[in-house]
Tab-separated table of C-alpha atoms in Angstrom:
chain	number	residue	atom	x	y	z
K	1	MET	CA	0.000	0.000	0.000
K	2	GLY	CA	3.041	2.251	-0.262
K	3	ASN	CA	4.554	4.434	2.448
K	4	ILE	CA	1.319	5.966	3.733
K	5	ALA	CA	-0.749	4.392	6.511
K	6	ILE	CA	-4.473	5.134	6.693
K	7	ILE	CA	-5.945	5.142	10.200
K	8	THR	CA	-9.465	5.893	11.417
K	9	ASP	CA	-11.541	5.239	14.535
K	10	SER	CA	-14.294	2.694	15.065
K	11	ASN	CA	-16.996	5.346	14.706
K	12	SER	CA	-16.432	4.771	10.972
K	13	GLY	CA	-18.155	1.401	11.335
K	14	ILE	CA	-15.065	-0.386	10.065
K	15	THR	CA	-14.503	-3.486	12.187
K	16	GLN	CA	-11.092	-4.750	13.174
K	17	ALA	CA	-11.543	-7.684	10.788
K	18	ALA	CA	-12.490	-5.406	7.907
K	19	ALA	CA	-9.542	-3.153	8.744
K	20	ARG	CA	-7.147	-6.062	8.344
K	21	GLU	CA	-8.660	-6.870	4.947
K	22	LEU	CA	-8.355	-3.239	3.838
K	23	GLY	CA	-4.821	-2.876	5.158
K	24	ILE	CA	-5.649	-0.027	7.541
K	25	ARG	CA	-5.758	0.471	11.312
K	26	VAL	CA	-8.828	1.321	13.409
K	27	LEU	CA	-8.699	2.944	16.845
K	28	PRO	CA	-11.506	1.510	19.035
K	29	MET	CA	-13.704	4.142	20.688
K	30	PRO	CA	-14.097	3.694	24.464
K	31	PHE	CA	-17.364	3.868	26.367
K	32	TYR	CA	-18.611	2.921	29.830
K	33	ILE	CA	-21.546	0.663	30.657
K	34	ASN	CA	-22.520	0.738	34.323
K	35	GLU	CA	-19.046	2.215	35.000
K	36	GLU	CA	-17.257	-0.692	33.265
K	37	LEU	CA	-14.952	0.257	30.387
K	38	PHE	CA	-15.594	-1.277	26.964
K	39	PHE	CA	-13.985	-0.767	23.560
K	40	GLU	CA	-16.106	-0.839	20.428
K	41	ASP	CA	-15.720	-4.062	18.436
K	42	ILE	CA	-13.081	-5.259	20.897
K	43	THR	CA	-14.990	-6.143	24.060
K	44	LEU	CA	-18.582	-5.442	22.966
K	45	THR	CA	-20.440	-5.961	19.694
K	46	GLN	CA	-22.922	-3.474	18.239
K	47	GLU	CA	-25.774	-5.930	18.810
K	48	GLU	CA	-24.822	-6.343	22.477
K	49	PHE	CA	-24.534	-2.582	22.869
K	50	TYR	CA	-28.109	-2.012	21.673
K	51	ARG	CA	-29.359	-4.769	23.953
K	52	ARG	CA	-27.735	-3.061	26.932
K	53	LEU	CA	-29.060	0.316	25.794
K	54	ALA	CA	-32.608	-1.056	25.619
K	55	GLU	CA	-32.155	-2.403	29.155
K	56	ASP	CA	-31.515	1.182	30.366
K	57	ALA	CA	-27.922	0.512	31.337
K	58	ASP	CA	-25.955	3.591	32.371
K	59	ILE	CA	-23.879	4.263	29.241
K	60	SER	CA	-21.452	7.103	28.624
K	61	THR	CA	-18.926	7.774	25.891
K	62	SER	CA	-15.354	8.960	26.154
K	63	GLN	CA	-12.614	10.021	23.771
K	64	PRO	CA	-9.598	7.749	23.243
K	65	ALA	CA	-6.656	8.282	25.577
K	66	PRO	CA	-3.939	10.397	23.906
K	67	GLY	CA	-1.427	7.636	24.565
K	68	ASP	CA	-3.585	5.124	22.695
K	69	VAL	CA	-3.743	7.458	19.703
K	70	THR	CA	-0.010	8.123	19.517
K	71	GLU	CA	0.820	4.455	20.169
K	72	LEU	CA	-1.223	3.495	17.113
K	73	TRP	CA	0.490	6.195	15.046
K	74	ASP	CA	3.918	5.104	16.261
K	75	ARG	CA	3.282	1.478	15.321
K	76	ALA	CA	2.161	2.549	11.864
K	77	LEU	CA	5.219	4.778	11.431
K	78	GLU	CA	7.493	1.825	12.131
K	79	GLU	CA	6.306	0.438	8.787
K	80	CYS	CA	5.326	3.582	6.866
K	81	ASP	CA	6.703	7.069	6.341
K	82	GLN	CA	3.455	8.980	6.935
K	83	VAL	CA	-0.004	8.617	8.460
K	84	VAL	CA	-3.342	10.010	7.321
K	85	TYR	CA	-5.665	9.889	10.340
K	86	ILE	CA	-9.422	10.261	9.755
K	87	PRO	CA	-11.301	10.592	13.079
K	88	MET	CA	-14.973	11.349	13.676
K	89	SER	CA	-16.158	14.928	13.232
K	90	SER	CA	-14.697	17.554	15.562
K	91	GLY	CA	-18.236	18.873	15.963
K	92	LEU	CA	-19.304	15.695	17.741
K	93	SER	CA	-16.196	14.662	19.652
K	94	ALA	CA	-13.178	16.365	21.176
K	95	SER	CA	-11.068	13.420	20.016
K	96	CYS	CA	-10.427	15.096	16.645
K	97	GLU	CA	-9.128	18.301	18.234
K	98	THR	CA	-6.947	16.240	20.570
K	99	ALA	CA	-5.514	14.346	17.602
K	100	MET	CA	-4.736	17.591	15.804
K	101	MET	CA	-2.834	18.871	18.830
K	102	LEU	CA	-0.933	15.580	19.143
K	103	SER	CA	-0.001	15.659	15.452
K	104	ALA	CA	1.977	18.886	15.992
K	105	ASP	CA	4.745	16.740	17.517
K	106	TYR	CA	4.880	14.645	14.333
K	107	LYS	CA	5.490	17.566	11.946
K	108	ASP	CA	4.862	16.304	8.393
K	109	ARG	CA	4.510	12.656	9.367
K	110	VAL	CA	0.886	12.647	10.605
K	111	PHE	CA	-1.968	14.456	8.823
K	112	VAL	CA	-5.284	14.650	10.703
K	113	VAL	CA	-8.357	15.051	8.485
K	114	ASP	CA	-11.207	17.028	10.061
K	115	ASN	CA	-13.689	16.715	7.213
K	116	GLN	CA	-16.796	16.592	9.440
K	117	ARG	CA	-17.611	12.963	8.672
K	118	ILE	CA	-19.198	10.366	10.929
K	119	SER	CA	-20.253	6.752	10.595
K	120	ILE	CA	-20.490	5.415	7.070
K	121	THR	CA	-19.411	8.662	5.351
K	122	GLN	CA	-16.307	8.545	7.532
K	123	ARG	CA	-15.742	5.032	6.212
K	124	GLN	CA	-16.138	6.342	2.676
K	125	SER	CA	-13.406	8.906	3.389
K	126	VAL	CA	-11.148	6.002	4.355
K	127	LEU	CA	-11.940	4.176	1.111
K	128	ASP	CA	-11.312	7.368	-0.861
K	129	ALA	CA	-7.974	7.810	0.932
K	130	LEU	CA	-6.945	4.258	0.057
K	131	ALA	CA	-7.785	4.890	-3.595
K	132	MET	CA	-5.626	8.014	-3.530
K	133	VAL	CA	-2.744	6.082	-1.981
K	134	ARG	CA	-2.973	3.612	-4.850
K	135	ALA	CA	-3.057	6.531	-7.301
K	136	GLY	CA	0.243	7.792	-5.881
K	137	LEU	CA	-0.912	10.923	-4.041
K	138	SER	CA	1.107	12.145	-1.074
K	139	ALA	CA	-0.272	12.229	2.467
K	140	ARG	CA	-0.639	16.005	2.275
K	141	GLU	CA	-2.470	15.740	-1.048
K	142	ILE	CA	-4.844	13.111	0.360
K	143	HIS	CA	-5.534	15.351	3.353
K	144	ASP	CA	-6.215	18.346	1.106
K	145	VAL	CA	-8.571	16.451	-1.205
K	146	LEU	CA	-10.613	15.066	1.693
K	147	MET	CA	-10.863	18.522	3.240
K	148	ARG	CA	-11.845	20.125	-0.066
K	149	GLU	CA	-14.637	17.597	-0.591
K	150	ARG	CA	-15.883	17.622	2.994
K	151	LEU	CA	-19.170	19.391	2.125
K	152	GLU	CA	-20.087	16.877	-0.586
K	153	ALA	CA	-21.801	14.620	1.927
K	154	SER	CA	-24.959	15.188	3.950
K	155	ILE	CA	-26.390	13.418	6.972
K	156	TYR	CA	-30.031	13.558	8.073
K	157	ILE	CA	-31.307	11.613	11.058
K	158	THR	CA	-34.560	10.791	12.771
K	159	VAL	CA	-35.093	8.956	16.051
K	160	ASP	CA	-37.902	6.761	17.284
K	161	THR	CA	-37.956	8.205	20.799
K	162	LEU	CA	-36.893	11.507	22.359
K	163	LYS	CA	-35.750	9.698	25.506
K	164	TYR	CA	-32.078	9.594	24.591
K	165	LEU	CA	-31.923	13.132	23.219
K	166	LYS	CA	-33.418	14.225	26.539
K	167	LYS	CA	-30.735	12.319	28.454
K	168	GLY	CA	-28.081	14.083	26.384
K	169	GLY	CA	-29.585	17.502	27.031
K	170	ARG	CA	-30.672	18.117	23.420
K	171	VAL	CA	-34.380	18.029	24.318
K	172	THR	CA	-35.992	19.296	27.515
K	173	ALA	CA	-38.008	16.956	29.711
K	174	ALA	CA	-41.169	18.924	28.860
K	175	GLY	CA	-40.356	18.784	25.145
K	176	ALA	CA	-39.798	15.034	25.332
K	177	ALA	CA	-43.100	14.520	27.148
K	178	ILE	CA	-45.065	16.604	24.633
K	179	GLY	CA	-43.290	14.915	21.745
K	180	ALA	CA	-44.234	11.484	23.060
K	181	VAL	CA	-47.906	12.448	23.389
K	182	LEU	CA	-48.061	14.010	19.917
K	183	ASN	CA	-45.880	11.313	18.287
K	184	ILE	CA	-43.344	13.944	17.220
K	185	LYS	CA	-40.209	12.687	15.466
K	186	PRO	CA	-37.379	15.215	15.120
K	187	VAL	CA	-35.398	15.610	11.916
K	188	LEU	CA	-31.728	16.207	12.727
K	189	HIS	CA	-28.814	17.250	10.551
K	190	VAL	CA	-25.046	17.238	10.900
K	191	ASP	CA	-24.260	20.765	9.710
K	192	ASP	CA	-21.200	22.165	7.941
K	193	THR	CA	-19.352	22.491	11.253
K	194	GLY	CA	-19.945	18.822	12.044
K	195	ARG	CA	-22.457	19.503	14.818
K	196	LEU	CA	-25.819	17.793	15.256
K	197	VAL	CA	-28.687	20.303	14.959
K	198	ASN	CA	-32.477	19.996	14.994
K	199	ILE	CA	-33.905	21.273	11.711
K	200	GLY	CA	-37.518	20.134	11.865
K	201	LYS	CA	-40.085	17.686	13.131
K	202	ALA	CA	-42.651	15.289	11.733
K	203	ARG	CA	-45.823	13.696	13.053
K	204	GLY	CA	-45.167	9.992	13.036
K	205	ARG	CA	-42.478	7.679	11.768
K	206	GLN	CA	-43.497	7.544	8.114
K	207	ALA	CA	-43.618	11.338	7.871
K	208	ALA	CA	-40.141	11.484	9.380
K	209	LEU	CA	-38.770	9.018	6.820
K	210	LYS	CA	-40.372	11.021	4.006
K	211	ALA	CA	-38.705	14.133	5.417
K	212	LEU	CA	-35.306	12.407	5.135
K	213	MET	CA	-35.969	11.636	1.471
K	214	ASP	CA	-37.186	15.185	0.856
K	215	LYS	CA	-33.912	16.535	2.248
K	216	MET	CA	-31.983	14.403	-0.214
K	217	GLU	CA	-34.012	15.829	-3.103
K	218	GLN	CA	-33.574	19.395	-1.832
K	219	THR	CA	-29.834	19.089	-1.219
K	220	ALA	CA	-28.418	17.000	-4.044
K	221	ILE	CA	-27.920	18.462	-7.524
K	222	ASP	CA	-28.884	15.076	-8.968
K	223	PRO	CA	-30.317	12.591	-6.446
K	224	HIS	CA	-29.802	9.749	-8.946
K	225	SER	CA	-26.028	10.246	-8.917
K	226	GLN	CA	-25.608	10.120	-5.150
K	227	THR	CA	-23.929	7.346	-3.218
K	228	VAL	CA	-26.454	6.512	-0.496
K	229	PHE	CA	-25.884	4.966	2.916
K	230	ILE	CA	-28.448	4.176	5.616
K	231	SER	CA	-27.435	3.500	9.197
K	232	HIS	CA	-29.857	2.146	11.765
K	233	GLY	CA	-30.062	1.742	15.506
K	234	ASP	CA	-31.097	-1.910	15.636
K	235	CYS	CA	-34.049	-1.432	13.233
K	236	GLU	CA	-32.769	-3.085	10.094
K	237	ALA	CA	-36.190	-3.812	8.573
K	238	GLU	CA	-37.070	-0.107	8.524
K	239	ALA	CA	-33.648	0.730	7.092
K	240	VAL	CA	-34.226	-1.753	4.275
K	241	ALA	CA	-37.696	-0.316	3.609
K	242	LEU	CA	-36.252	3.208	3.435
K	243	GLY	CA	-33.594	1.986	1.042
K	244	GLU	CA	-36.195	0.363	-1.207
K	245	ALA	CA	-38.240	3.581	-1.249
K	246	ILE	CA	-35.178	5.584	-2.261
K	247	LYS	CA	-34.242	3.148	-5.019
K	248	ALA	CA	-37.810	3.169	-6.320
K	249	LYS	CA	-37.748	6.965	-6.631
K	250	TYR	CA	-34.081	7.435	-7.534
K	251	PRO	CA	-32.364	4.394	-9.076
K	252	VAL	CA	-29.053	5.145	-7.386
K	253	GLU	CA	-26.121	2.951	-8.340
K	254	ARG	CA	-24.917	2.308	-4.802
K	255	LEU	CA	-26.864	1.993	-1.548
K	256	GLU	CA	-25.481	0.389	1.604
K	257	ILE	CA	-26.994	-0.314	5.023
K	258	ASN	CA	-25.216	-0.763	8.351
K	259	TYR	CA	-25.486	-0.114	12.084
K	260	VAL	CA	-25.272	3.258	13.773
K	261	GLY	CA	-22.241	2.818	16.010
K	262	PRO	CA	-22.375	2.942	19.826
K	263	VAL	CA	-20.901	6.452	20.117
K	264	ILE	CA	-23.774	7.966	18.126
K	265	GLY	CA	-26.359	5.376	19.138
K	266	ASN	CA	-25.900	6.218	22.789
K	267	HIS	CA	-27.211	9.733	22.098
K	268	SER	CA	-29.927	8.820	19.594
K	269	GLY	CA	-31.157	5.472	20.900
K	270	PRO	CA	-32.645	2.318	19.379
K	271	GLY	CA	-34.789	3.042	16.351
K	272	THR	CA	-32.446	5.674	14.958
K	273	LEU	CA	-32.401	5.969	11.176
K	274	ALA	CA	-29.716	8.034	9.480
K	275	LEU	CA	-29.653	8.839	5.765
K	276	PHE	CA	-26.248	9.706	4.337
K	277	PHE	CA	-25.707	10.707	0.734
K	278	GLN	CA	-22.554	11.760	-1.014
K	279	GLY	CA	-22.059	13.529	-4.336
K	280	LYS	CA	-22.435	16.994	-5.830
K	281	HIS	CA	-24.635	19.225	-3.674
K	282	LYS	CA	-26.450	22.462	-4.323
């Protein structure tokens, strides 16, 4: 794969097994369940995480220890000349900012990409980086391309319950109670700064899913040309149904479905559906 190592974190949805097949490294994100430390895809599977979440376990997320980050970089630099590190969006985790500060000690050997990606679009950035390595681009060039194209992906999310947004302080207790009575489903968006913002609401699940599709039509220059990803919080059947509806309206060439990882799922809860699409935007 040349003299450039590609590294990401497990929020990308790339498992350790998949990382070995791709020839990259993945830093596992830490989180606590009932005060016990777990590492994503190392000591707890995504399925087990959602089971514990549904059981109302006390779950909190944390950023990777700086030493764990630099240890992974150092191991990669024993075999390669440079590292391109693609962490989750700085708008959703302080781990990206920490990595950028740590990279200052590595001068031109480690390039941290803050292109506001999470979950499956973060994984796509990794795949794009690998393609650029094969094409002979330098680490700095790969970094610059990923940063330049950071706004060519959009993420819209709806949740099945306001319970977890309330726990995270994004919805008031009164708002959650009213929303439950009126069957209100929020429509959320990861904005250009990488932060999760509330941009609307829908009455009922089907209206919320239609709102996700409407956002794709409003945002993309050509919805048919988009690469589409759907992530779900342990509600695969609904994710598949959403995918079929999108393909029926826009015969996109590529549509993938996977889990919403524990770091995001802890804040959005079971029943989360996230629509990601990547391509030229208005």
